Amino acid sequence: MRFRSLLTDLGTWTSSPYAFAIVAIYVVSWLIFSPETLEWHGIATLITWIMTLFIQRAEHRDTQAIHAKLDELLHVHGDARNEITQLDEKEPEQIEAFRDQHTRSD
C-alpha cells in the first residue's frame, strides 16, 4: 500500500515545474561534462522526457479542473454523500473498487 501511495505521489510530483527544472539541469550538466556524447539518440531521449512531462502536466491540470468542478457540484447538491467528496484522496485501485461497487448496485 505504501508503494502505491509513493507511485501516486511521484506521478503528481512529475507534473510540477520542478520536474522540468530537473530535466533542464540534467541537460546543462550533460552539455558541460560530456557534450561529445550528445548525439541524435540522446537528443531524442531528452525530447521524449520533455514531451512526457508536458503531457503529464496537461493531464494533471485537466484532472484538477474536473475535480474542482465536480466538488462544486457535489457541494451544491444537498443529497451528496461525504464519502464521495473525499474519493480523490484514495488510491486509484480503491476508487475503481468504489465505482464498481456502486455501478453494480444501480
mmCIF file of C-alpha atoms in Angstrom:
data_model
loop_
_atom_site.group_PDB
_atom_site.id
_atom_site.type_symbol
_atom_site.label_atom_id
_atom_site.label_comp_id
_atom_site.label_asym_id
_atom_site.label_seq_id
_atom_site.Cartn_x
_atom_site.Cartn_y
_atom_site.Cartn_z
ATOM 1 C CA MET A 1 0.000 0.000 0.000
ATOM 2 C CA ARG A 2 2.882 2.366 0.771
ATOM 3 C CA PHE A 3 4.399 1.654 -2.661
ATOM 4 C CA ARG A 4 1.121 2.548 -4.397
ATOM 5 C CA SER A 5 0.934 5.800 -2.479
ATOM 6 C CA LEU A 6 4.526 6.559 -3.423
ATOM 7 C CA LEU A 7 3.732 5.968 -7.110
ATOM 8 C CA THR A 8 0.730 8.297 -6.919
ATOM 9 C CA ASP A 9 2.829 10.988 -5.230
ATOM 10 C CA LEU A 10 5.568 10.545 -7.829
ATOM 11 C CA GLY A 11 3.035 10.966 -10.640
ATOM 12 C CA THR A 12 1.745 14.162 -9.060
ATOM 13 C CA TRP A 13 5.267 15.455 -8.482
ATOM 14 C CA THR A 14 6.282 14.889 -12.113
ATOM 15 C CA SER A 15 3.554 17.307 -13.164
ATOM 16 C CA SER A 16 5.176 20.139 -11.228
ATOM 17 C CA PRO A 17 7.552 22.746 -12.681
ATOM 18 C CA TYR A 18 10.323 21.230 -10.547
ATOM 19 C CA ALA A 19 10.394 18.193 -12.826
ATOM 20 C CA PHE A 20 11.119 20.468 -15.790
ATOM 21 C CA ALA A 21 13.887 22.148 -13.789
ATOM 22 C CA ILE A 22 15.486 18.780 -13.052
ATOM 23 C CA VAL A 23 15.465 17.835 -16.741
ATOM 24 C CA ALA A 24 16.956 21.242 -17.595
ATOM 25 C CA ILE A 25 19.717 20.735 -15.004
ATOM 26 C CA TYR A 26 20.358 17.288 -16.455
ATOM 27 C CA VAL A 27 20.666 18.732 -19.990
ATOM 28 C CA VAL A 28 23.013 21.505 -18.864
ATOM 29 C CA SER A 29 25.123 19.006 -16.929
ATOM 30 C CA TRP A 30 25.301 16.757 -19.976
ATOM 31 C CA LEU A 31 26.401 19.684 -22.139
ATOM 32 C CA ILE A 32 29.055 20.744 -19.623
ATOM 33 C CA PHE A 33 30.539 17.362 -18.713
ATOM 34 C CA SER A 34 30.130 15.315 -21.870
ATOM 35 C CA PRO A 35 28.968 17.344 -24.886
ATOM 36 C CA GLU A 36 30.592 14.949 -27.351
ATOM 37 C CA THR A 37 28.201 12.156 -26.308
ATOM 38 C CA LEU A 38 25.089 14.225 -27.003
ATOM 39 C CA GLU A 39 24.192 12.721 -30.353
ATOM 40 C CA TRP A 40 20.860 12.270 -32.113
ATOM 41 C CA HIS A 41 19.708 9.422 -29.845
ATOM 42 C CA GLY A 42 20.488 11.494 -26.742
ATOM 43 C CA ILE A 43 18.558 14.440 -28.142
ATOM 44 C CA ALA A 44 15.631 12.127 -28.970
ATOM 45 C CA THR A 45 15.678 10.802 -25.406
ATOM 46 C CA LEU A 46 15.647 14.318 -23.940
ATOM 47 C CA ILE A 47 12.784 15.368 -26.213
ATOM 48 C CA THR A 48 10.856 12.263 -25.139
ATOM 49 C CA TRP A 49 11.368 13.139 -21.464
ATOM 50 C CA ILE A 50 10.282 16.726 -22.007
ATOM 51 C CA MET A 51 7.194 15.733 -24.003
ATOM 52 C CA THR A 52 6.272 13.212 -21.314
ATOM 53 C CA LEU A 53 6.448 15.972 -18.709
ATOM 54 C CA PHE A 54 4.291 18.269 -20.882
ATOM 55 C CA ILE A 55 1.676 15.539 -21.261
ATOM 56 C CA GLN A 56 1.771 14.746 -17.532
ATOM 57 C CA ARG A 57 1.374 18.437 -16.698
ATOM 58 C CA ALA A 58 -1.595 18.886 -19.063
ATOM 59 C CA GLU A 59 -3.337 15.769 -17.747
ATOM 60 C CA HIS A 60 -2.791 16.847 -14.141
ATOM 61 C CA ARG A 61 -4.202 20.319 -14.875
ATOM 62 C CA ASP A 62 -7.257 18.838 -16.579
ATOM 63 C CA THR A 63 -7.821 16.372 -13.753
ATOM 64 C CA GLN A 64 -7.583 19.088 -11.121
ATOM 65 C CA ALA A 65 -10.058 21.257 -13.045
ATOM 66 C CA ILE A 66 -12.517 18.363 -13.325
ATOM 67 C CA HIS A 67 -12.164 17.639 -9.600
ATOM 68 C CA ALA A 68 -12.819 21.286 -8.738
ATOM 69 C CA LYS A 69 -15.928 21.359 -10.906
ATOM 70 C CA LEU A 70 -17.241 18.086 -9.514
ATOM 71 C CA ASP A 71 -16.531 19.210 -5.938
ATOM 72 C CA GLU A 72 -18.557 22.344 -6.581
ATOM 73 C CA LEU A 73 -21.464 20.309 -7.975
ATOM 74 C CA LEU A 74 -21.350 17.908 -5.040
ATOM 75 C CA HIS A 75 -21.302 20.725 -2.504
ATOM 76 C CA VAL A 76 -24.250 22.458 -4.173
ATOM 77 C CA HIS A 77 -26.319 19.277 -4.289
ATOM 78 C CA GLY A 78 -27.773 18.740 -0.832
ATOM 79 C CA ASP A 79 -28.049 14.947 -1.082
ATOM 80 C CA ALA A 80 -24.382 14.340 -1.910
ATOM 81 C CA ARG A 81 -22.605 11.799 0.275
ATOM 82 C CA ASN A 82 -19.471 12.918 2.123
ATOM 83 C CA GLU A 83 -17.611 9.727 1.166
ATOM 84 C CA ILE A 84 -17.752 10.764 -2.490
ATOM 85 C CA THR A 85 -16.249 14.191 -1.851
ATOM 86 C CA GLN A 86 -13.149 12.559 -0.366
ATOM 87 C CA LEU A 87 -12.593 9.914 -3.055
ATOM 88 C CA ASP A 88 -9.737 11.842 -4.661
ATOM 89 C CA GLU A 89 -7.653 11.191 -1.545
ATOM 90 C CA LYS A 90 -7.761 7.422 -2.109
ATOM 91 C CA GLU A 91 -5.577 5.223 -4.282
ATOM 92 C CA PRO A 92 -6.707 4.514 -7.866
ATOM 93 C CA GLU A 93 -7.477 0.870 -7.054
ATOM 94 C CA GLN A 94 -9.708 1.919 -4.167
ATOM 95 C CA ILE A 95 -11.557 4.392 -6.399
ATOM 96 C CA GLU A 96 -12.118 1.699 -9.040
ATOM 97 C CA ALA A 97 -13.443 -0.681 -6.393
ATOM 98 C CA PHE A 98 -15.788 2.036 -5.104
ATOM 99 C CA ARG A 99 -17.071 2.721 -8.631
ATOM 100 C CA ASP A 100 -17.526 -0.999 -9.359
ATOM 101 C CA GLN A 101 -19.450 -1.485 -6.123
ATOM 102 C CA HIS A 102 -21.789 1.453 -6.807
ATOM 103 C CA THR A 103 -22.360 0.780 -10.511
ATOM 104 C CA ARG A 104 -23.383 -2.801 -9.730
ATOM 105 C CA SER A 105 -25.980 -1.569 -7.229
ATOM 106 C CA ASP A 106 -27.582 0.818 -9.777
#
